[in-house]
PDB file of C-alpha atoms in Angstrom:
ATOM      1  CA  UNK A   1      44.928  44.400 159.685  1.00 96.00           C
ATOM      2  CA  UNK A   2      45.989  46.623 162.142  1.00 97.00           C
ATOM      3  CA  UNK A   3      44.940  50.370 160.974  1.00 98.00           C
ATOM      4  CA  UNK A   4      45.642  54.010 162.545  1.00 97.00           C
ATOM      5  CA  UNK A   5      43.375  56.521 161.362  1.00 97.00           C
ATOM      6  CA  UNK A   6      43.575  60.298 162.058  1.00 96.00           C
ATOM      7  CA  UNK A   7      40.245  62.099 161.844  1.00 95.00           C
ATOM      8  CA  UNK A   8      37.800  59.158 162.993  1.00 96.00           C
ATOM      9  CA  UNK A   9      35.447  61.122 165.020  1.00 95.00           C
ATOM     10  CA  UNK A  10      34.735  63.241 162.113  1.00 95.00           C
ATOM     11  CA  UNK A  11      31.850  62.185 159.424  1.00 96.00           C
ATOM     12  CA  UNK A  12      33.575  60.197 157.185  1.00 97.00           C
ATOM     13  CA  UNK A  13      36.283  59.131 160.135  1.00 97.00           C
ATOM     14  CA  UNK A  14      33.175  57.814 162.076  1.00 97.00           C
ATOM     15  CA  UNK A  15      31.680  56.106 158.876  1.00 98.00           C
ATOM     16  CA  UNK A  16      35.136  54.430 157.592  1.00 98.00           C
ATOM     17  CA  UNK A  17      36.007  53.173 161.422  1.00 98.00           C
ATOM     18  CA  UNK A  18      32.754  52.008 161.563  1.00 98.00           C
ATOM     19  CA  UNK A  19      33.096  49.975 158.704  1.00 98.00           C
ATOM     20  CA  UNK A  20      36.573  48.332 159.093  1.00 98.00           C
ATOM     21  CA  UNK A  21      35.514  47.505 162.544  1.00 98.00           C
ATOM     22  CA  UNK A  22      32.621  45.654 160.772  1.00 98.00           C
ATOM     23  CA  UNK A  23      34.724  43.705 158.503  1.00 98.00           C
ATOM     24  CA  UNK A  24      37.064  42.268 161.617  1.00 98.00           C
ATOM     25  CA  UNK A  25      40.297  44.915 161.728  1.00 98.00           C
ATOM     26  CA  UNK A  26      41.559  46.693 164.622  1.00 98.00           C
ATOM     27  CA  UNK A  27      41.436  50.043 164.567  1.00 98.00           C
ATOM     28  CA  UNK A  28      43.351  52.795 166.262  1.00 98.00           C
ATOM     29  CA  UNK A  29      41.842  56.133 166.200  1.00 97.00           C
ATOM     30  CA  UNK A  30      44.248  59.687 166.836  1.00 96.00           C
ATOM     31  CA  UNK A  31      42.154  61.159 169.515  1.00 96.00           C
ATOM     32  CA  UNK A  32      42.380  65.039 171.263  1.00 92.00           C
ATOM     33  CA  UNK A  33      40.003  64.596 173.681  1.00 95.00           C
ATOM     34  CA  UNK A  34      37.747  62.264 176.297  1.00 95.00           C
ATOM     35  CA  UNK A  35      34.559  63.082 174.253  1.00 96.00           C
ATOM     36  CA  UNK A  36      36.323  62.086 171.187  1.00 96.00           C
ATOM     37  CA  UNK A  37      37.947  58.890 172.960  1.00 97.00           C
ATOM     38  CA  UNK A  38      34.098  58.372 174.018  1.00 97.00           C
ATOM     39  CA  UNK A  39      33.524  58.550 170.399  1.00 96.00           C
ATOM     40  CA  UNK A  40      35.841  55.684 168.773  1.00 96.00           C
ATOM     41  CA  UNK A  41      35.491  53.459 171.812  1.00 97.00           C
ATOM     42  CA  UNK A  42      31.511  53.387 171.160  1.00 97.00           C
ATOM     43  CA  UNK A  43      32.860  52.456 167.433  1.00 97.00           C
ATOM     44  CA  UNK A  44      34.754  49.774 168.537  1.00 97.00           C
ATOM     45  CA  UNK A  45      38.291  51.617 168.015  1.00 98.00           C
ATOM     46  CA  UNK A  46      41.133  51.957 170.316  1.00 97.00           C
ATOM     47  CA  UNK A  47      41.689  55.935 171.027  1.00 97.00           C
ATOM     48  CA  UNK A  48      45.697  56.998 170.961  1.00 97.00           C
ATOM     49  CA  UNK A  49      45.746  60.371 172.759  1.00 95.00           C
ATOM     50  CA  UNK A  50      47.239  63.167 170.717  1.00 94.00           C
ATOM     51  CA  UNK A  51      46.668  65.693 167.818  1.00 91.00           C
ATOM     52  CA  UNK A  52      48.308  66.179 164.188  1.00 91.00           C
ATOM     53  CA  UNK A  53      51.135  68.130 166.190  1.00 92.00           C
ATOM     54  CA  UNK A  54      52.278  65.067 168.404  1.00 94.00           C
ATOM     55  CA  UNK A  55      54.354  63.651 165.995  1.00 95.00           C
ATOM     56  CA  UNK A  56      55.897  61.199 168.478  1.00 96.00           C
ATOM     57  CA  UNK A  57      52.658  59.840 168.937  1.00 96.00           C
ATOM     58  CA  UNK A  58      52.276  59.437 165.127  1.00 95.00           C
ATOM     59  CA  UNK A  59      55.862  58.277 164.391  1.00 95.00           C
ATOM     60  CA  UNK A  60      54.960  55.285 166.651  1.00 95.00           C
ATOM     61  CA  UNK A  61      50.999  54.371 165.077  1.00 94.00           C
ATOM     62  CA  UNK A  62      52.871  54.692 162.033  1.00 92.00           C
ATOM     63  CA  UNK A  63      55.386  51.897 163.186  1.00 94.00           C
ATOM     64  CA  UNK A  64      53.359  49.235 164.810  1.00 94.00           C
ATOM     65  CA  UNK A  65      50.641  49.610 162.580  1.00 96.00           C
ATOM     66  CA  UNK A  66      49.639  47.785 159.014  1.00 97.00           C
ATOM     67  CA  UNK A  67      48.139  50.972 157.159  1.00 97.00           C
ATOM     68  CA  UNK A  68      47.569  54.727 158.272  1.00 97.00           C
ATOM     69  CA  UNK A  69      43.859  56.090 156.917  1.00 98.00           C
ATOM     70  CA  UNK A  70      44.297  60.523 157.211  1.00 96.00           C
ATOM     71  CA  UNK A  71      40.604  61.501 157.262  1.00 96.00           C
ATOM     72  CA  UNK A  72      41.958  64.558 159.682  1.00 89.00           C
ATOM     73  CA  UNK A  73      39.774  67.998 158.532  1.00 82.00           C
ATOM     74  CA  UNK A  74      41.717  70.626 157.256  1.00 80.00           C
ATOM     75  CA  UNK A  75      39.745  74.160 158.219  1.00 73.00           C
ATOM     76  CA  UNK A  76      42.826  76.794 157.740  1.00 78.00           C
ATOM     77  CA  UNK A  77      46.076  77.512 157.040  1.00 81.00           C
ATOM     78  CA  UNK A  78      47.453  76.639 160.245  1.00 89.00           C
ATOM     79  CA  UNK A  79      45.698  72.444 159.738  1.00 90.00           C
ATOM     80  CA  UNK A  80      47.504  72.799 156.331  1.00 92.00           C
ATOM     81  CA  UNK A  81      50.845  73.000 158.174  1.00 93.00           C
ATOM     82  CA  UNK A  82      50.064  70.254 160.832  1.00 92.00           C
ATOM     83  CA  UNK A  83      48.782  68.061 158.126  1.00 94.00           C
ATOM     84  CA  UNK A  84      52.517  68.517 155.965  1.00 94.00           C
ATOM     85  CA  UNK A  85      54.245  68.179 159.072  1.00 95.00           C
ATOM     86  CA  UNK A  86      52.798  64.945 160.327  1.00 95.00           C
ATOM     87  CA  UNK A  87      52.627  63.690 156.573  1.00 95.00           C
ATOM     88  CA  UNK A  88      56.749  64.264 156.359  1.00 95.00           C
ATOM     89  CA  UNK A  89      56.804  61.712 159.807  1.00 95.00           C
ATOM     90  CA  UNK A  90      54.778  58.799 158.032  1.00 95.00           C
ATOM     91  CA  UNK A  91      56.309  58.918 155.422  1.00 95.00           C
ATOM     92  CA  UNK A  92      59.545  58.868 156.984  1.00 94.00           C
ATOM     93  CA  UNK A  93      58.894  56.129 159.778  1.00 93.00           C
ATOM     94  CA  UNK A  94      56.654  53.673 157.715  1.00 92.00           C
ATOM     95  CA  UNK A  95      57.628  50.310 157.242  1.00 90.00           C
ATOM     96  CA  UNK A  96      57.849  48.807 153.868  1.00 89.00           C
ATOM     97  CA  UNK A  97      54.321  47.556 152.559  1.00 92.00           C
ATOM     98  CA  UNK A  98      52.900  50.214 154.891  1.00 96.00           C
ATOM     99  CA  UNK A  99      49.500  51.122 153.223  1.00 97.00           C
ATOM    100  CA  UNK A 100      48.874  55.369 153.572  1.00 97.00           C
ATOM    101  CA  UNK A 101      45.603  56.641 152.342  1.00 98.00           C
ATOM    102  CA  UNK A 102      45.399  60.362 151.881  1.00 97.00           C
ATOM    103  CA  UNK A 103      41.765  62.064 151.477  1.00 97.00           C
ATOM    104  CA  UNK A 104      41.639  64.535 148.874  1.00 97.00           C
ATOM    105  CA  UNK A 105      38.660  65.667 147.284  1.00 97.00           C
ATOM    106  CA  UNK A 106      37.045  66.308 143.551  1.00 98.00           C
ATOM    107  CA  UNK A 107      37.490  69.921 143.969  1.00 98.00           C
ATOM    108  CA  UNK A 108      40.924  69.399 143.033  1.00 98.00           C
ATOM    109  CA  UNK A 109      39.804  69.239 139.233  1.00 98.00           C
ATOM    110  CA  UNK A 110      38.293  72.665 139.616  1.00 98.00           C
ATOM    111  CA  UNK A 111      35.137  73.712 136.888  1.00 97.00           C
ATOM    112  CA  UNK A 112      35.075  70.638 134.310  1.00 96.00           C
ATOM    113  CA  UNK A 113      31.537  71.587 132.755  1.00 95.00           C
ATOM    114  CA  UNK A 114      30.852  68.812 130.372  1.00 96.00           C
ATOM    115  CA  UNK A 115      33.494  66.849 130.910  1.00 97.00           C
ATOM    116  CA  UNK A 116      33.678  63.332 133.177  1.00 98.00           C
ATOM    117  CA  UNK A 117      36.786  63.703 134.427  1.00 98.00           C
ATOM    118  CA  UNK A 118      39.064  61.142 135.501  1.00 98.00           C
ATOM    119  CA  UNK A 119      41.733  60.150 137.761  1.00 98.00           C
ATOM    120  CA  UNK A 120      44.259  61.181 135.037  1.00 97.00           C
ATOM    121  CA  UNK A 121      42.738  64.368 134.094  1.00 97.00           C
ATOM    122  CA  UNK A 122      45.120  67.766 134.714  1.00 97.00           C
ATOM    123  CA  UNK A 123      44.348  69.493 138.132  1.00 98.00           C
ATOM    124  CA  UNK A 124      42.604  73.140 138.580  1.00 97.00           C
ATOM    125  CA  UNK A 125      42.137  73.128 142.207  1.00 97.00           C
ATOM    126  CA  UNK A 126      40.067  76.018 143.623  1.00 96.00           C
ATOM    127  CA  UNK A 127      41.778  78.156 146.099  1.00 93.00           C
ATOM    128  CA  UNK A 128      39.985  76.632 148.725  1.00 94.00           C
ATOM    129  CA  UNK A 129      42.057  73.993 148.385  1.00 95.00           C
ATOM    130  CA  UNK A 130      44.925  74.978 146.757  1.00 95.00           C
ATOM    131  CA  UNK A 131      47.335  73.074 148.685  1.00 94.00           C
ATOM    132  CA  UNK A 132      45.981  69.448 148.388  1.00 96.00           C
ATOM    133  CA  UNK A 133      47.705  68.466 144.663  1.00 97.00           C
ATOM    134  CA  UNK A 134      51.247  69.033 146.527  1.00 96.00           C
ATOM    135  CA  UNK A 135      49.962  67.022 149.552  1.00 96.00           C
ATOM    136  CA  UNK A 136      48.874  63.991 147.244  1.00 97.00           C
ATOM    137  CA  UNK A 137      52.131  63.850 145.507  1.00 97.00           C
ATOM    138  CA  UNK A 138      53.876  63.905 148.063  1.00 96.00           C
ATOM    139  CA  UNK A 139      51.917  60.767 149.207  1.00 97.00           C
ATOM    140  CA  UNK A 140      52.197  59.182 146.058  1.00 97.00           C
ATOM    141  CA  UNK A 141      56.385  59.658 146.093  1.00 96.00           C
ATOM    142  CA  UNK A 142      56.530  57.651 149.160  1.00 95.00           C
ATOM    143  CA  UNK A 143      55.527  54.247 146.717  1.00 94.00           C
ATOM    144  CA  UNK A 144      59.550  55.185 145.766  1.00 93.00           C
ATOM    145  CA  UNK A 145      60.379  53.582 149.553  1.00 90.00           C
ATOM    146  CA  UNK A 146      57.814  51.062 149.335  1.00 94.00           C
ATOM    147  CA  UNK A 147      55.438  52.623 150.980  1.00 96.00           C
ATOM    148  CA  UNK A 148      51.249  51.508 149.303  1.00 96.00           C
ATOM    149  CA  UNK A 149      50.589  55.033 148.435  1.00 97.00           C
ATOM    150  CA  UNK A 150      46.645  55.850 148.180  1.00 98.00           C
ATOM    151  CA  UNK A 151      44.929  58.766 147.637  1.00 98.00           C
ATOM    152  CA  UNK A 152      40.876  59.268 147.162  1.00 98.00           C
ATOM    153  CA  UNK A 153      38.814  61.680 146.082  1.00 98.00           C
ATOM    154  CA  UNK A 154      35.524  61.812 147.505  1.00 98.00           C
ATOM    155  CA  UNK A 155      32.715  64.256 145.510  1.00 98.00           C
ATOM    156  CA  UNK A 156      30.363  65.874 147.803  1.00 98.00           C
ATOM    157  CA  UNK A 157      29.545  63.297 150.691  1.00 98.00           C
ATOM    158  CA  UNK A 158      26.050  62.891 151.551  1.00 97.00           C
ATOM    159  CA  UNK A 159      23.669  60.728 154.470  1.00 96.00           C
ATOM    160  CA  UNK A 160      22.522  60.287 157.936  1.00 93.00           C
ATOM    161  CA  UNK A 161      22.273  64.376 158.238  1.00 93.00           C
ATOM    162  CA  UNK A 162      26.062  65.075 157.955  1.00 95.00           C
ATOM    163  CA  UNK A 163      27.734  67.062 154.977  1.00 96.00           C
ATOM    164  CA  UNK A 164      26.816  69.582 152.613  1.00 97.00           C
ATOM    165  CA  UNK A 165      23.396  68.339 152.082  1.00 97.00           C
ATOM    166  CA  UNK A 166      22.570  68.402 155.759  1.00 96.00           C
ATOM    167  CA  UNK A 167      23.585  71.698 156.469  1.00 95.00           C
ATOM    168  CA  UNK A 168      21.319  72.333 153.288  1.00 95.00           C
ATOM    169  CA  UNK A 169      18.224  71.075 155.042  1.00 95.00           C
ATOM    170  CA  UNK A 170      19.051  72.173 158.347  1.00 93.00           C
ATOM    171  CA  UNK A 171      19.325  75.472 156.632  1.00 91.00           C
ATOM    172  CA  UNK A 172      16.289  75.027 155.419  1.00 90.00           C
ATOM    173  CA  UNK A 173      14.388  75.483 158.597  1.00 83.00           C
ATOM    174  CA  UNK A 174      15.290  78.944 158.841  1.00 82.00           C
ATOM    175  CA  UNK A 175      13.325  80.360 155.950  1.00 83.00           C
ATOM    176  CA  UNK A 176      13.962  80.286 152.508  1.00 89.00           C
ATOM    177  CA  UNK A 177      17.182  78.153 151.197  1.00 92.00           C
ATOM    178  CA  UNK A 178      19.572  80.457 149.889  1.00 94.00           C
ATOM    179  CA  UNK A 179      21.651  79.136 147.141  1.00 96.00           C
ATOM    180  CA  UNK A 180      24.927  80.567 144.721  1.00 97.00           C
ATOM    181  CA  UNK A 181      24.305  81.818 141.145  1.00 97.00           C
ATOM    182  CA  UNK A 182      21.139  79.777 139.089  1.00 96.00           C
ATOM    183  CA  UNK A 183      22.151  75.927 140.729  1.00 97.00           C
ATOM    184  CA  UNK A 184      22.179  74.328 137.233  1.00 97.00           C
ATOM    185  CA  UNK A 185      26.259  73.473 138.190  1.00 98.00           C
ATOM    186  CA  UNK A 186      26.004  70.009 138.583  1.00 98.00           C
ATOM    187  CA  UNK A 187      27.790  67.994 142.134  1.00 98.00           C
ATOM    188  CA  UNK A 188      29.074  64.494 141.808  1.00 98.00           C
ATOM    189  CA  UNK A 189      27.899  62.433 145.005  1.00 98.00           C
ATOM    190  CA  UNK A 190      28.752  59.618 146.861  1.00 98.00           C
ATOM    191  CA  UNK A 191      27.029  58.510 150.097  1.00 98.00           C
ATOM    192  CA  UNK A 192      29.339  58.206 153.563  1.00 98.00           C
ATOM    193  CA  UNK A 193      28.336  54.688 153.813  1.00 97.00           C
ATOM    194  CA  UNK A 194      29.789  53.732 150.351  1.00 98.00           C
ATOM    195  CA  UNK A 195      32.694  56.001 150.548  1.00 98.00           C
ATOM    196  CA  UNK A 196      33.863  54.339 153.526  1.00 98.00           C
ATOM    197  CA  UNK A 197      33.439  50.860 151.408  1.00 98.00           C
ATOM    198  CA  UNK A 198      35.741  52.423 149.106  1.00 98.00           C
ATOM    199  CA  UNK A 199      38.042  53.258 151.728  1.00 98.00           C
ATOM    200  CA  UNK A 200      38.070  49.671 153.037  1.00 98.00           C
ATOM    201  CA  UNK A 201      38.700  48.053 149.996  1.00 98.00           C
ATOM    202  CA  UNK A 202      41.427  50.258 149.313  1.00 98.00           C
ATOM    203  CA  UNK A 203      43.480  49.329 152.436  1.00 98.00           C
ATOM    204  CA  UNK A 204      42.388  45.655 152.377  1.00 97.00           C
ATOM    205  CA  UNK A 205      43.654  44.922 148.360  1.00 96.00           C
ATOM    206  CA  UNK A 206      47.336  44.879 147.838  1.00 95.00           C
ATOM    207  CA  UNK A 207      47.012  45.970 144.331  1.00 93.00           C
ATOM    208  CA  UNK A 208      45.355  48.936 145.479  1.00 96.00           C
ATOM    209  CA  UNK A 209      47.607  52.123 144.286  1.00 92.00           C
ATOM    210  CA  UNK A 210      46.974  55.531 143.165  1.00 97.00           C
ATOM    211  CA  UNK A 211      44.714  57.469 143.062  1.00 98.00           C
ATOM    212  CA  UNK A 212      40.934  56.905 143.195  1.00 98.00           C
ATOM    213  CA  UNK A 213      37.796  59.035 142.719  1.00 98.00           C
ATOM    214  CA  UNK A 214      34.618  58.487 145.112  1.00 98.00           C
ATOM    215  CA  UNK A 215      31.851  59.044 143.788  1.00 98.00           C
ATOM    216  CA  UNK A 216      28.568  56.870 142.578  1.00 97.00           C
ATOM    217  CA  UNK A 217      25.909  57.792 139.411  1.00 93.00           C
ATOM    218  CA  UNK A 218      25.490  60.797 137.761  1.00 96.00           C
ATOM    219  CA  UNK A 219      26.617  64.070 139.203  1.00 98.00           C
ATOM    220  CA  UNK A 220      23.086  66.310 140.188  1.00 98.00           C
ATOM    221  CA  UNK A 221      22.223  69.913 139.355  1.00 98.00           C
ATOM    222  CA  UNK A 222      22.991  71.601 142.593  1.00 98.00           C
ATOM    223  CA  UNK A 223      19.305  73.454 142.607  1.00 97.00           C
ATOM    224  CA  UNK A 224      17.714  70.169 142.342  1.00 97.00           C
ATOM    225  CA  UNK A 225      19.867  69.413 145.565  1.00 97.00           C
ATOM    226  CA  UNK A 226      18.423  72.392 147.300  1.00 97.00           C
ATOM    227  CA  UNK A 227      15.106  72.224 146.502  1.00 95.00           C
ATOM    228  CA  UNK A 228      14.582  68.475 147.446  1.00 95.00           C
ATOM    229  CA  UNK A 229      16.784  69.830 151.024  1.00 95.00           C
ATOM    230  CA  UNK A 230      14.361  72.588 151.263  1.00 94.00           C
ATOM    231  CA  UNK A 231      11.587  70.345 151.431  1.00 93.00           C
ATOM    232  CA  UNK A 232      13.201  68.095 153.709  1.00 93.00           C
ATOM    233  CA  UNK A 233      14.026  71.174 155.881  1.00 91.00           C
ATOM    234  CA  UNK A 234      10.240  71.342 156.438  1.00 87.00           C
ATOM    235  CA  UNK A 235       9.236  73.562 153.487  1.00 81.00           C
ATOM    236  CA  UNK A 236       7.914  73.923 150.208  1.00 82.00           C
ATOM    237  CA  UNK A 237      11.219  73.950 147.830  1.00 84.00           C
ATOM    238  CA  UNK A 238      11.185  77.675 147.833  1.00 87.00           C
ATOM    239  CA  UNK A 239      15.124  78.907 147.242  1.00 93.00           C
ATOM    240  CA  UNK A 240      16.900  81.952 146.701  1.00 95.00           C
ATOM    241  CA  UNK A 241      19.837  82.699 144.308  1.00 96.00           C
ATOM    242  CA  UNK A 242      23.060  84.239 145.157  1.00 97.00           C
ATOM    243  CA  UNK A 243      24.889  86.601 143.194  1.00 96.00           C
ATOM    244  CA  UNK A 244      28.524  84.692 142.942  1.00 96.00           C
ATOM    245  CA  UNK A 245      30.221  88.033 144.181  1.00 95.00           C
ATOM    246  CA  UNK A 246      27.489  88.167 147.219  1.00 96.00           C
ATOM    247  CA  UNK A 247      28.107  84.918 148.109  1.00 96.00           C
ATOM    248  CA  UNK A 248      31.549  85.017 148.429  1.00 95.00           C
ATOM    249  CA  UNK A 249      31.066  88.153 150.588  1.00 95.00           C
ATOM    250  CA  UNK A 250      28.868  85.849 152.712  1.00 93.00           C
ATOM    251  CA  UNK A 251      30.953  82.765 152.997  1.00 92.00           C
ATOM    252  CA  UNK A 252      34.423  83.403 151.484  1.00 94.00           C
ATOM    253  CA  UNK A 253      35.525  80.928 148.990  1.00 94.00           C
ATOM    254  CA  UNK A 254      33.612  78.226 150.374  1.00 95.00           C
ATOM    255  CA  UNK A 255      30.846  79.862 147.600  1.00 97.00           C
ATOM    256  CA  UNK A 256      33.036  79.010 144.596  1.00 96.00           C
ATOM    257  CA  UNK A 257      33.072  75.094 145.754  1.00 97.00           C
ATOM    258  CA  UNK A 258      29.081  75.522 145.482  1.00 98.00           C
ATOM    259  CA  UNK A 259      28.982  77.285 142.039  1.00 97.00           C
ATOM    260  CA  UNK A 260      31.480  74.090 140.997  1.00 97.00           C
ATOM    261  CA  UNK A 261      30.186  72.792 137.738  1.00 98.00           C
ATOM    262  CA  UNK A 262      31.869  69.220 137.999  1.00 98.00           C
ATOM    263  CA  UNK A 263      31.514  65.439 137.030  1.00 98.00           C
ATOM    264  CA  UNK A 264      33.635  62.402 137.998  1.00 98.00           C
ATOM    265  CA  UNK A 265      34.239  58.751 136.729  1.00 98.00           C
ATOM    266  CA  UNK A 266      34.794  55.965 139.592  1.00 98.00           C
ATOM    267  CA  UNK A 267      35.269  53.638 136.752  1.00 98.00           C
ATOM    268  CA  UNK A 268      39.103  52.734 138.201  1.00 98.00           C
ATOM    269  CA  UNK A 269      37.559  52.014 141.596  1.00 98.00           C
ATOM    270  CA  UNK A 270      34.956  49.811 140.395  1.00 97.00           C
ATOM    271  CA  UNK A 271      37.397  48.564 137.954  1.00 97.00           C
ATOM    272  CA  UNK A 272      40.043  47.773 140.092  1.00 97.00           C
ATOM    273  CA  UNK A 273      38.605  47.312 143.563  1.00 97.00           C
ATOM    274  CA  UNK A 274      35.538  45.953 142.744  1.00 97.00           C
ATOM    275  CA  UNK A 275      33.663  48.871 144.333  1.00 98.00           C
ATOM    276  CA  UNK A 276      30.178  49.044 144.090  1.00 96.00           C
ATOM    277  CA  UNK A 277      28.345  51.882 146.065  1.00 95.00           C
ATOM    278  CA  UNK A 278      24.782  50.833 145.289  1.00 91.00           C
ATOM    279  CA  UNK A 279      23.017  53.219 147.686  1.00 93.00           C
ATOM    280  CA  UNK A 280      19.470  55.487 147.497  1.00 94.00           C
ATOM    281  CA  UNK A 281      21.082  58.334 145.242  1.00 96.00           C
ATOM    282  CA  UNK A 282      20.794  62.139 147.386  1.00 97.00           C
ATOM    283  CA  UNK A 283      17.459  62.826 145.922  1.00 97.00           C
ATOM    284  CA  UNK A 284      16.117  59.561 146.801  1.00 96.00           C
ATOM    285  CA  UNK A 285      17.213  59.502 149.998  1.00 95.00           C
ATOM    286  CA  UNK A 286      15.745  63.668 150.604  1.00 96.00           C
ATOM    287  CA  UNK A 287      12.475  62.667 149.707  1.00 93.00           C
ATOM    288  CA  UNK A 288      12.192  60.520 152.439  1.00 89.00           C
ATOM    289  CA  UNK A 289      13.524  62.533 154.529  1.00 79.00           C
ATOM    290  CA  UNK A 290      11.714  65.035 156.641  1.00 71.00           C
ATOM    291  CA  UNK A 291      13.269  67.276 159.543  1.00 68.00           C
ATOM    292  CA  UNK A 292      10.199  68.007 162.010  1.00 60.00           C
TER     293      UNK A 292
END
């Protein structure tokens, strides 16, 4: 297949282009600069010069290629509106059978507690990312024009240093690990590696539709995270806990993703798309894992 992908020098981009590449497609990679063309050429992509505001440049991916992947970060208000507006040109210009996966994310189903929640469960996104639920049905009307809507939602990505958990450890060399509220709020996970599997086997089925949650084994208490992080950061486990209020006076509400109490089912994936993310789960994989 022929696949453009917007976002592929970030850490999932970098994982999922890795990964088609490995299973014989060409990718084409939305690219802003020489380091990031650098990037995707090392990867084995082709780099197409432009941003999330050149819609011409999108318009035409959009056309000549088999499936679009957006994997593009969204940091503000401002990436919000680029994402809408390049969103409104693919699904405008795609051909019929055109494939579009859209990355959401788990924190769409807001605080679940004890609850494994499900692709079909109602949606209390956290302000953080307010926005995304209108993004993903807006994907998801575009199967009305024939267009293989996708959209996944990844829990809390893990591996090879990148993500939450590696900004965990590395903060973790700088004293004590400082954490929100008591930690007992429990993150579902999913390695990058396996994620991008899902990703791959989302584009590559035909019967692929919908919407699809990424994530592998039981959710973990987030102050089990830490600790095993701390340790990998070089120390002894020690954490700190975070008032909720100071926290958000810290970090915005970035803290309230943290404090997320939240499980997910990938049963439809597995079901479906014969996914099976069979990698060292996070605390496996932190204690062997030691930042000198």
């Amino acid at each position: 297949m022929r696949i453009f992908v917007t976002g592929a020098t970030g850490y999932i981009g970098r994982s999922v282009v890795a990964e088609l590449r490995r299973r014989g497609h060409h990718v084409a990679a939305l690219v802003r600069s020489d380091v990031a063309s650098a990037t995707v050429r090392a990867l084995g992509a082709e780099p197409v010069h432009g941003s999330l505001d050149a819609l011409d440049v999108i318009e035409l991916a959009a056309r000549e290629h088999d499936a679009t992947i957006d994997l593009a970060g969204i940091a503000g208000p401002d990436d919000v509106a680029r994402e809408s507006r390049a969103l409104d040109v693919l699904l405008r210009v795609a051909p019929n059978d055109h494939a579009l996966l859209y990355t959401s994310g788990g924190w769409v189903y807001g605080d679940r507690g004890d609850a494994v929640v499900d692709e079909d469960a109602p949606l209390k996104p956290l302000p953080l990312v307010a926005w995304r639920p209108s993004h993903e049905q807006r994907v998801l009307a575009g199967r009305e024009r024939g267009i293989r809507s996708v959209v996944i939602r990844p829990g809390v990505v893990y591996g090879d240093g990148g993500g939450i958990v590696g900004r965990l450890v590395a903060s973790a060399a700088n004293g004590p690990l400082k954490i929100v509220g008591s930690g007992t709020n429990r993150w579902p996970l999913v390695r990058v590696d396996a994620l991008a599997e899902l990703y791959a086997a989302a584009v590559e089925q035909p019967a692929a539709n919908g919407i699809y949650n990424g994530v592998a084994g039981a959710a973990v208490p987030y102050v089990e995270i830490a600790r095993a992080a701390a340790r990998a950061g070089g120390g002894d486990g020690t954490i700190e806990h975070l008032t909720l209020e100071n926290a958000r006076a810290m970090m915005g509400p970035f803290a309230e993703a943290l404090a997320l109490d939240l499980q997910m089912s990938a049963d439809k994936a597995k079901r479906e798309l014969g996914w099976q993310p069979h990698r060292p789960t996070v605390l496996e994989e932190l204690a062997n894992t030691v930042v000198p």
